[in-house]
Tab-separated table of C-alpha atoms in Angstrom:
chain	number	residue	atom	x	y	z
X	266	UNK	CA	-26.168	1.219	6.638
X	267	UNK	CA	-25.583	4.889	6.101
X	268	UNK	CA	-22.872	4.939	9.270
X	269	UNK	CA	-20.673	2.113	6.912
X	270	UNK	CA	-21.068	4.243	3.815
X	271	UNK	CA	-19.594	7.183	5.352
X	272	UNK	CA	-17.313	4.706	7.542
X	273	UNK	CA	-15.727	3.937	4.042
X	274	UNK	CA	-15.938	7.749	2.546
X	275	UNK	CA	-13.820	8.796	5.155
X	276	UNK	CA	-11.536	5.662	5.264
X	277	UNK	CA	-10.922	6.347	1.332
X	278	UNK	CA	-10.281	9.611	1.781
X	279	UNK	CA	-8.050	9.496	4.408
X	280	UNK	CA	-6.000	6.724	2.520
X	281	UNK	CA	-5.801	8.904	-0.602
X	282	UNK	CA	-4.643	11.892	1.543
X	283	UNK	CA	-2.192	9.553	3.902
X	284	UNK	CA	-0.839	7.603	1.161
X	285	UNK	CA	-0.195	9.888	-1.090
X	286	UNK	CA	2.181	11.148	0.503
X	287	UNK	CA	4.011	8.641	-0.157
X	288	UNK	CA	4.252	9.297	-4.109
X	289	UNK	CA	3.771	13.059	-3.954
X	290	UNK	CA	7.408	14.342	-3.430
X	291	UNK	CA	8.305	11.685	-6.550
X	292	UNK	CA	7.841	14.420	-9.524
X	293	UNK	CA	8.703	17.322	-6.848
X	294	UNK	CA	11.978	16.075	-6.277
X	295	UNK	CA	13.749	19.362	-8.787
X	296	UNK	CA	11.528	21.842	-7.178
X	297	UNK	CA	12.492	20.545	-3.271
X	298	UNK	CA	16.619	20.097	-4.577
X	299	UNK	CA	15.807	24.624	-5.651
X	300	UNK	CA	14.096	25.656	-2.779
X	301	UNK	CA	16.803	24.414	-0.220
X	302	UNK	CA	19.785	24.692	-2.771
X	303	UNK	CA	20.575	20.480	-3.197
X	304	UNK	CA	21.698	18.174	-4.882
X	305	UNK	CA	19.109	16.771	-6.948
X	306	UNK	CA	20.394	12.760	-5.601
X	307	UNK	CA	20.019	14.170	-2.404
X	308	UNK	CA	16.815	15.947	-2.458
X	309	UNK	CA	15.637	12.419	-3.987
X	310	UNK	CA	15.944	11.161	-0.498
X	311	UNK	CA	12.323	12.958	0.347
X	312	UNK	CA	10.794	10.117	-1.060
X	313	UNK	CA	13.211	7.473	0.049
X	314	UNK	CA	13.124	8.932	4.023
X	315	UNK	CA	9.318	7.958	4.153
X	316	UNK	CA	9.311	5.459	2.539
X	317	UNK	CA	11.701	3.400	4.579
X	318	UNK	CA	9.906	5.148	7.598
X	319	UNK	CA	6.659	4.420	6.547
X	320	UNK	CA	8.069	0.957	5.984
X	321	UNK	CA	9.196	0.328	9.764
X	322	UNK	CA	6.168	1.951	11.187
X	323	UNK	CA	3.919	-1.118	10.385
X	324	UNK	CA	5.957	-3.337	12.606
X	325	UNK	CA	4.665	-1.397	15.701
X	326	UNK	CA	1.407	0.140	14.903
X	327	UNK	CA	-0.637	-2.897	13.428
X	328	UNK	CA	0.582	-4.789	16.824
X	329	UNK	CA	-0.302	-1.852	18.923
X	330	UNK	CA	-3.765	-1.526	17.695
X	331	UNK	CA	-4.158	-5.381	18.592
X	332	UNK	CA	-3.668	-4.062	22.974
X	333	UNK	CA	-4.495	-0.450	22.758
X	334	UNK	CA	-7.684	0.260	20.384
X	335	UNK	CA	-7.865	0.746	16.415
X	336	UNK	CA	-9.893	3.742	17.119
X	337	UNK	CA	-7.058	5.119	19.412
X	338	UNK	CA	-4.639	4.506	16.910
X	339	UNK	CA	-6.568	5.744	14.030
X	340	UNK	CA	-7.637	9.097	15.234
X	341	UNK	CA	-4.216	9.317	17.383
X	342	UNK	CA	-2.775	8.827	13.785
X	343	UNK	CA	-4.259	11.273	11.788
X	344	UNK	CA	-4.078	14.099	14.387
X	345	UNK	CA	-0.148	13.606	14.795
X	346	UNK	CA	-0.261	13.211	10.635
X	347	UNK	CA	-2.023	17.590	11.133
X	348	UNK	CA	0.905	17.998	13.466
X	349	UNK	CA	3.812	16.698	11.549
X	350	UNK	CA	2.574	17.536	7.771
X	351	UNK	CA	2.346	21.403	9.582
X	352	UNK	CA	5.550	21.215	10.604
X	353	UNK	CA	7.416	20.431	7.080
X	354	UNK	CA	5.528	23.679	6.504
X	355	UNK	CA	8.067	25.284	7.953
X	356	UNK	CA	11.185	23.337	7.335
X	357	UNK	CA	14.129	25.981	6.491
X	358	UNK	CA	16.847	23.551	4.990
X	359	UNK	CA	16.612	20.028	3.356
X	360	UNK	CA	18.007	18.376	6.571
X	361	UNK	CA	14.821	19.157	8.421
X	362	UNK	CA	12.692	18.331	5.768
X	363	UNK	CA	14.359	15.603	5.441
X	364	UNK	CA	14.047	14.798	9.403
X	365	UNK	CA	10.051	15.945	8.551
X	366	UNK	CA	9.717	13.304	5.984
X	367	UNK	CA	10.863	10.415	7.876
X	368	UNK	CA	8.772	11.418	10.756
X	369	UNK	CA	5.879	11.697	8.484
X	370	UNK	CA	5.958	8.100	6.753
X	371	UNK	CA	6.441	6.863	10.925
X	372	UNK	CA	3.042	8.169	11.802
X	373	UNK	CA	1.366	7.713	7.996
X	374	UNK	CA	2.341	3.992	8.627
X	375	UNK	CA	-0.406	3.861	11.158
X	376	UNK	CA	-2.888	4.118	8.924
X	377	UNK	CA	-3.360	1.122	6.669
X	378	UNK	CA	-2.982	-1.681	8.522
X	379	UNK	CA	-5.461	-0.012	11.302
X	380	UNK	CA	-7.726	0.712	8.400
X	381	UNK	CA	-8.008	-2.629	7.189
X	382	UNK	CA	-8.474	-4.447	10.372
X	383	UNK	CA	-11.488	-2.043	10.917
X	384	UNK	CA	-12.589	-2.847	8.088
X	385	UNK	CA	-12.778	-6.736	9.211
X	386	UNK	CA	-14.202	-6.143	12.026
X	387	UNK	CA	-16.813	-3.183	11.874
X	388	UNK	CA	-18.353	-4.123	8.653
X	389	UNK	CA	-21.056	-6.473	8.577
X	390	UNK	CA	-19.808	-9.605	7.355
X	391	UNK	CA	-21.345	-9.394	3.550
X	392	UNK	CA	-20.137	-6.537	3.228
X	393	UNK	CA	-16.559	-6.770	4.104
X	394	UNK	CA	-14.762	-7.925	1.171
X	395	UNK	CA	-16.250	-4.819	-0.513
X	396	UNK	CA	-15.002	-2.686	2.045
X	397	UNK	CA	-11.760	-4.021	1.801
X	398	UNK	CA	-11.914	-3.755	-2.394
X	399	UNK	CA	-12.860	0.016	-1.864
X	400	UNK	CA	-9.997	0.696	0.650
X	401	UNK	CA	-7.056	-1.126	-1.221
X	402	UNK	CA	-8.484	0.677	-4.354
X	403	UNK	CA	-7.940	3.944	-2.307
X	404	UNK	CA	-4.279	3.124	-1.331
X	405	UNK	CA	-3.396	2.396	-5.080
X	406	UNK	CA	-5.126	5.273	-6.613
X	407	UNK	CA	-3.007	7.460	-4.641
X	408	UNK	CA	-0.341	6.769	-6.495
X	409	UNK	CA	-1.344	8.446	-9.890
X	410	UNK	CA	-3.770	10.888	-8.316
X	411	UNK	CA	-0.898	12.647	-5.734
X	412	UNK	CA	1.711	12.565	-8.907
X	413	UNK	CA	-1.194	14.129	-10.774
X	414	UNK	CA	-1.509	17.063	-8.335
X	415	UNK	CA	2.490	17.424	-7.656
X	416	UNK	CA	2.959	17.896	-11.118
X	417	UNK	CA	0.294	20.813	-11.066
X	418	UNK	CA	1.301	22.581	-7.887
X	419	UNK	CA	1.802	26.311	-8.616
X	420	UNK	CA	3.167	26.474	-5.136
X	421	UNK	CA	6.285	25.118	-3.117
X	422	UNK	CA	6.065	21.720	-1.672
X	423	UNK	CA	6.569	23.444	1.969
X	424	UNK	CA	3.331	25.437	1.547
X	425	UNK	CA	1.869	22.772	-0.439
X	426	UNK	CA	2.309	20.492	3.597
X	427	UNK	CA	1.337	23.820	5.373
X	428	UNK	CA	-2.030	23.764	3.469
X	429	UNK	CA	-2.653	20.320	3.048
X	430	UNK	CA	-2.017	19.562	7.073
X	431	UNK	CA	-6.112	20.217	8.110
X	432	UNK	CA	-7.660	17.729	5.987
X	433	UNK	CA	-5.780	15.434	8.291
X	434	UNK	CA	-7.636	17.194	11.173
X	435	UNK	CA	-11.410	16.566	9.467
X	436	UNK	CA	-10.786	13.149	8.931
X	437	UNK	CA	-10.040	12.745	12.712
X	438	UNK	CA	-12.833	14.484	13.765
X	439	UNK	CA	-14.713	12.307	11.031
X	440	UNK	CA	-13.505	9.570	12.058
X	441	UNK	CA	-13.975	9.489	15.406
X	442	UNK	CA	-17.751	10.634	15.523
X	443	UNK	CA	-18.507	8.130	12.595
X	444	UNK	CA	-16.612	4.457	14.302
X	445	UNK	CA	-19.099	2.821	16.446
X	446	UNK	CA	-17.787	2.375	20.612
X	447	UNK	CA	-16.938	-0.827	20.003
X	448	UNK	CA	-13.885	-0.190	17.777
X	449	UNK	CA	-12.352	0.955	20.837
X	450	UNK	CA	-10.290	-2.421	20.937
X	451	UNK	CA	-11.432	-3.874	24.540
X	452	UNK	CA	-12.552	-6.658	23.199
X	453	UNK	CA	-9.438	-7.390	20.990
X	454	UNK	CA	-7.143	-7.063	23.495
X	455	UNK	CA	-8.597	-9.313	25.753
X	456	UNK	CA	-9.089	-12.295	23.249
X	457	UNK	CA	-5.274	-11.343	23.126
X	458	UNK	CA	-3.112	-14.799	23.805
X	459	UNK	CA	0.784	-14.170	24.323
X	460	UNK	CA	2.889	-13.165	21.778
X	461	UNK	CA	4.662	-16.627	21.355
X	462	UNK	CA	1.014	-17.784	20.775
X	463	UNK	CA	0.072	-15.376	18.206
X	464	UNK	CA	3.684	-15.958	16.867
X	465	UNK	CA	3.060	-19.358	16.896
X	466	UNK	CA	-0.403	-18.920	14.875
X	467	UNK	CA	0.603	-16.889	12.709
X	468	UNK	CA	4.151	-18.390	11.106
X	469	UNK	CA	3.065	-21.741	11.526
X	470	UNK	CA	0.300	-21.030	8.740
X	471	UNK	CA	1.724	-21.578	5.561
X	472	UNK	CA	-1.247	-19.477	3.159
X	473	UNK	CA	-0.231	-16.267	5.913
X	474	UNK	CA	4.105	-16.995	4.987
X	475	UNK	CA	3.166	-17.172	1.379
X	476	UNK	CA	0.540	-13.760	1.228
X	477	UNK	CA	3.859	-11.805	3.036
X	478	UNK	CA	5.915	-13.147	0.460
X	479	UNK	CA	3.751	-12.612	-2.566
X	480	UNK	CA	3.069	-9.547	-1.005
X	481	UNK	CA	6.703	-8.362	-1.456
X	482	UNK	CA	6.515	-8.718	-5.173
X	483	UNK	CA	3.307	-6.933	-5.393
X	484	UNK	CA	4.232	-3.042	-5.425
X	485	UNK	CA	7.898	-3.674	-6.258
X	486	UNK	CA	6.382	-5.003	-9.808
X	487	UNK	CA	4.367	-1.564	-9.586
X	488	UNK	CA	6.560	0.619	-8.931
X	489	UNK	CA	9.540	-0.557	-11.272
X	490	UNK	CA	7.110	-0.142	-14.207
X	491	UNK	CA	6.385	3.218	-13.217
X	492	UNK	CA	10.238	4.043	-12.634
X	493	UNK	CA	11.090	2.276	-15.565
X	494	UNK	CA	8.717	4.272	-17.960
X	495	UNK	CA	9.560	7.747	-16.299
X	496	UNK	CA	13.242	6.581	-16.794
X	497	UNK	CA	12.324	6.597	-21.075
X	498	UNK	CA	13.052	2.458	-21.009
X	499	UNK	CA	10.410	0.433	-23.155
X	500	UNK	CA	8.155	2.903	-25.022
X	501	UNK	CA	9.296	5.893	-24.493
X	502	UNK	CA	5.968	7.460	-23.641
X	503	UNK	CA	5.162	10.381	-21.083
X	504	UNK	CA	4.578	9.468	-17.775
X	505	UNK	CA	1.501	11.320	-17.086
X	506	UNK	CA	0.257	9.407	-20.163
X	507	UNK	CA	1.428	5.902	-18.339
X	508	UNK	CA	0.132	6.670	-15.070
X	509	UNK	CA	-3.562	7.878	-17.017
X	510	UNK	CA	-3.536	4.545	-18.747
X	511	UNK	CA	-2.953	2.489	-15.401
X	512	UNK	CA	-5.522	4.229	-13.416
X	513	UNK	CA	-8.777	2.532	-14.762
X	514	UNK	CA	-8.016	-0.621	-14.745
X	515	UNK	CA	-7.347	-0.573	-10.465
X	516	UNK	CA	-10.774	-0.269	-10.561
X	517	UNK	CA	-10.405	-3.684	-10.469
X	518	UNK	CA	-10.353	-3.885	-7.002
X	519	UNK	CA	-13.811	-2.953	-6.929
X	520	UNK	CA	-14.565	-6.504	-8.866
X	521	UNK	CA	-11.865	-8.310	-6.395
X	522	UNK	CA	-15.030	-9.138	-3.566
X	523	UNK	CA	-17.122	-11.019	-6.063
X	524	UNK	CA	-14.495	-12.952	-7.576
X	525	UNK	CA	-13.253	-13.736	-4.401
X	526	UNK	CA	-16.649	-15.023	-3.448
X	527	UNK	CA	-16.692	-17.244	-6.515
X	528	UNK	CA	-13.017	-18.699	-6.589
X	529	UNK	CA	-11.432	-17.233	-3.247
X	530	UNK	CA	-9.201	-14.989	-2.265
X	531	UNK	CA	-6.139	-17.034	-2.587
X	532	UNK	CA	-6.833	-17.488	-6.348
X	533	UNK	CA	-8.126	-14.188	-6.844
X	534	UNK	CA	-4.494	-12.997	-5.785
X	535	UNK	CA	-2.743	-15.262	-7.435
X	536	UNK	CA	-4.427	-13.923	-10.808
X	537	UNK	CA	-3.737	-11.025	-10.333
X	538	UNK	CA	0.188	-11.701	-9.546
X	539	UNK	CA	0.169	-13.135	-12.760
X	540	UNK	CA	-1.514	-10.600	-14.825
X	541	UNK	CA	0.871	-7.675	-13.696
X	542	UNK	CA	3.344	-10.809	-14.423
X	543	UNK	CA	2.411	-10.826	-18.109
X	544	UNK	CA	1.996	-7.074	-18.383
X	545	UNK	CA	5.336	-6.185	-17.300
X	546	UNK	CA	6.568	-9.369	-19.784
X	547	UNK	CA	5.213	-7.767	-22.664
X	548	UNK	CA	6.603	-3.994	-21.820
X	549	UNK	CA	9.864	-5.800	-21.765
X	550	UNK	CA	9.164	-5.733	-25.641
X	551	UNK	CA	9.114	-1.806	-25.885
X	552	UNK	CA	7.083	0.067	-28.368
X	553	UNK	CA	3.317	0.354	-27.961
X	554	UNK	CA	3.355	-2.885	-26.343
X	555	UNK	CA	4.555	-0.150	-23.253
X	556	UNK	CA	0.682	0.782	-22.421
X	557	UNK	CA	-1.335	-2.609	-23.204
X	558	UNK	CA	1.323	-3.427	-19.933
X	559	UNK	CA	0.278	-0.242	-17.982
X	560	UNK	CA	-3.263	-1.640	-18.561
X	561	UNK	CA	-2.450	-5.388	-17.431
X	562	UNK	CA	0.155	-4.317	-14.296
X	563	UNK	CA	-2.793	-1.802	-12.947
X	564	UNK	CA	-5.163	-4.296	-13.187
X	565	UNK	CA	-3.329	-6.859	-11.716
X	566	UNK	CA	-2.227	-4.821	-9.222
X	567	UNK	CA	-5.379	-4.078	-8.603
X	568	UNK	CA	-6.638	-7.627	-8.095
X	569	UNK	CA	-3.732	-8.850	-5.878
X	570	UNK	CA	-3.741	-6.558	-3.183
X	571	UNK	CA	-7.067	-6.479	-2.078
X	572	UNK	CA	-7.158	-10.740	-2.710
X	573	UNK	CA	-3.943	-10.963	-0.291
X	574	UNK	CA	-5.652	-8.777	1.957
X	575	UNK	CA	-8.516	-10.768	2.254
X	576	UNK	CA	-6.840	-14.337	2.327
X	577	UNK	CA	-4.228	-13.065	5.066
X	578	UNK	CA	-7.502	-11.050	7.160
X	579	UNK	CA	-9.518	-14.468	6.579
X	580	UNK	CA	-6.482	-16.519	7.839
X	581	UNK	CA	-5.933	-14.716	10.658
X	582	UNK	CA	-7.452	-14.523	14.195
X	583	UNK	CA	-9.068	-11.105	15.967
X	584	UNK	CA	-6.369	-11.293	18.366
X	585	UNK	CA	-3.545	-11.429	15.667
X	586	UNK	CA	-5.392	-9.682	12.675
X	587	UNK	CA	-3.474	-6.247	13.343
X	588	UNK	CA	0.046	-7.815	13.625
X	589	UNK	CA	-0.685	-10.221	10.283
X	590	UNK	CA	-1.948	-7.129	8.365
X	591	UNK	CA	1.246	-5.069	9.909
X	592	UNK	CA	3.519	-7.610	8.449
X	593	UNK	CA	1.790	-7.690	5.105
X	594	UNK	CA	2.087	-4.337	4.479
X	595	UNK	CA	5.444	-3.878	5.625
X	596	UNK	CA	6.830	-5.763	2.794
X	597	UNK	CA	4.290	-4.693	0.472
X	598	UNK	CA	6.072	-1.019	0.925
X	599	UNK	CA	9.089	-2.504	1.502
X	600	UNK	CA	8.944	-4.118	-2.094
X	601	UNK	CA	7.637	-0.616	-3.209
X	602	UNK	CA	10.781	1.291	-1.120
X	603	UNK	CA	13.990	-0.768	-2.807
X	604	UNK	CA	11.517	-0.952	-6.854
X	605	UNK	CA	12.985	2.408	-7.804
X	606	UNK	CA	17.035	1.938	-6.358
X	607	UNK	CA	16.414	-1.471	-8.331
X	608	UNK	CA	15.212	0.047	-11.534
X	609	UNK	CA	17.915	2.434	-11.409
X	610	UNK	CA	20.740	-0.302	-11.660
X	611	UNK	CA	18.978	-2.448	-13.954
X	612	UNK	CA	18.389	0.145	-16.628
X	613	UNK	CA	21.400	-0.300	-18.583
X	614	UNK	CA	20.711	-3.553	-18.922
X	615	UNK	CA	17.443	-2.303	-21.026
X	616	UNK	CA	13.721	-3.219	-20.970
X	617	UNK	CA	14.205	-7.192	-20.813
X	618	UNK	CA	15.905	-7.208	-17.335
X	619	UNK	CA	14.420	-4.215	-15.719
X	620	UNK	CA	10.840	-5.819	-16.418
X	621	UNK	CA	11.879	-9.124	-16.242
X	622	UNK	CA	13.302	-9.465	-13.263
X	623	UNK	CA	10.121	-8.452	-11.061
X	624	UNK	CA	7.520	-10.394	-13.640
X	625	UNK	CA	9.749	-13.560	-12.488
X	626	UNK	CA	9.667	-12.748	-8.572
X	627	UNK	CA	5.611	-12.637	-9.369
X	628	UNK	CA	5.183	-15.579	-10.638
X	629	UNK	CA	7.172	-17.076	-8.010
X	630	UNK	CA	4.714	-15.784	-5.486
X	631	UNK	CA	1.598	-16.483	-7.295
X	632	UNK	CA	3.454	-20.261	-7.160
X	633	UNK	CA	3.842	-20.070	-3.203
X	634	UNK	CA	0.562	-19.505	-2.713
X	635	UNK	CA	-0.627	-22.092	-4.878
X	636	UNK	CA	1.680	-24.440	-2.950
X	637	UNK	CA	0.553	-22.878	0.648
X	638	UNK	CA	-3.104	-23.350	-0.143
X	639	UNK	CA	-2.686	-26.694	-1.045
X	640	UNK	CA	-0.798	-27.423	2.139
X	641	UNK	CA	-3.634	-25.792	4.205
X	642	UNK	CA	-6.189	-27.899	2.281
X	643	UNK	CA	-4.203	-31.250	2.958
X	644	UNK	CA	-4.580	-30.292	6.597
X	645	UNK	CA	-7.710	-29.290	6.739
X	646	UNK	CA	-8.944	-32.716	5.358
X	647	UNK	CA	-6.109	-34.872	7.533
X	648	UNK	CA	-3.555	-35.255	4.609
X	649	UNK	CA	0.422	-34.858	5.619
């Protein structure tokens, strides 16, 4: 009992630490364009170059984990994430920061779908969908919390990496003492059927196609909100006061296990697709109506990841788990890589579009999965 509670201490720490990175350099981006003497659209591209990275990375680590070990690529992770994060420590011009980035979001994307399948498969089985609520609350809340601490660095963001690179080491060592043996992966790889079999298992289920999909509306909804409200469209309101108003309600994750006990996962996701639906409808109307959607987006948010997570874990087999989770979170970031470029080009078109746009794609995906589920349930009961 007290091995899983510091089991998931250490995976929500890490998490915070790992992804944050992804958000940090989002508020830094004037301070990075003065200390190497850019462009401000260029030194934008520190976000963007992990991102994208980070993005990729899924497609080969989840898989990996699947033959070589979680715990191998876990630990392997973290210590390459003290390495790397070191390193930008003592990038000298934007192009090798730049370089540092992208190799940072590579070995950060090692993390989270690892994580999760651990989560699956160390945790006794009651208490897994908690587990899973408590990481995915993790990954979210690193959103606000690293823009938080960017915006109250007193330091450059290369000594800011320099410092931050040995928490990466603890968690390793944490890590690694804390995972039982048996998270090694032996027995994972050796359930392992060919890839055209897992292939075959995995896109010939129509509830795992439609959680990838839905999936890819999921932090692009998110993250246009957040661009959109920094960008002054809608309310007008401060960001820091946006991103303080969305950070309570993805506490909802937390509540995302025992609703998902009561009406499963599938519809526990597909409420929350359409509550950060109908929170970024009504901030398409501006004015105060601007936070009541910061509330409704977070906690939707909040809902739908950790319900995909669990539908797509539950749908999956041990031998495929790592590459199903891989995929899912490769277009979750990939959804939260293009939000911002999107926002950007639909912000002349004011509030109506820019939130519009992404409340319709959710709604669409909370549909899918209504459809897949249905599908599955015709099968299960000999129904074509």
């Amino acid at each position: 009992m007290l091995r899983h509670i510091l089991l998931t201490f250490l995976l929500m720490s890490s998490a915070i630490l790992v992804v944050g990175q992804l958000y940090l350099t989002i508020p830094l981006t004037e301070e990075i364009a003065a200390v190497f003497s850019a462009e401000f659209a260029t030194a934008a591209w520190a976000a963007s170059a992990f991102g994208f990275a980070y993005a990729i990375g899924f497609l080969i680590w989840g898989p990996l984990s699947d033959r070589l070990g979680r715990l191998q690529i876990l630990v392997g992770g973290l210590l390459a994430m003290t390495v790397v994060t070191g390193l930008l420590g003592f990038a000298d011009n934007l192009a090798m920061f730049l370089a540092g980035r992208a190799a940072q979001g590579f070995v950060a994307s090692s993390f989270p779908p690892v994580a999760l399948s651990l989560v699956s498969e160390v945790l006794p089985q009651r208490r897994r969908a908690l587990g899973v609520s408590l990481i995915s609350f993790a990954f979210l809340a690193a959103a606000p919390l690293a823009q938080f601490v960017a915006v109250g660095l007193s330091m450059t963001p290369t000594v800011f990496m320099l410092g931050v690179s040995p928490f990466y080491l603890i968690l390793a060592v944490g890590l690694f003492l804390t995972l039982p043996a048996h998270s090694s992966g032996a027995p994972i790889a050796a359930q392992a059927n060919s890839g055209k079999g897992q292939s075959d298992g995995l896109f010939g289920n129509p509830l795992i196609v439609a959680g990838w999909g839905a999936a890819l509306t999921v932090l692009f909804g998110f993250v246009i909100f957040q661009a959109g409200t920094a960008m002054g469209i809608g309310g007008g309101f401060d960001p820091q006061v946006v991103r303080l108003v969305g950070l309570p309600p993805l506490a909802l994750c937390l509540l995302a296990a025992p609703i998902s006990h009561r009406i499963g996962a599938p519809a526990t996701a597909r409420a929350g697709l359409l509550l950060c639906a109908a929170g970024l409808a009504l901030s398409g109307f501006g004015s105060a109506l601007t936070l009541l959607g910061a509330v409704l987006v977070s906690g939707g948010v909040g809902l739908a990841v950790p319900g995909l997570i669990i539908t797509l874990s539950s749908a999956a087999s041990d031998a495929n788990r790592g590459l199903t989770l891989s995929l899912y979170t490769f277009t979750l970031f990939v959804g939260a890589s293009i939000a911002s470029p999107v926002a950007t080009v639909l912000a002349s078109s004011g509030p109506v579009l820019v939130y519009g746009v992404p409340a319709l794609l959710l709604v669409i995906g909370a549909a899918g999965l209504t459809l897949a589920l249905s599908r599955v349930t015709r099968r299960s009961v000999g129904i074509t």
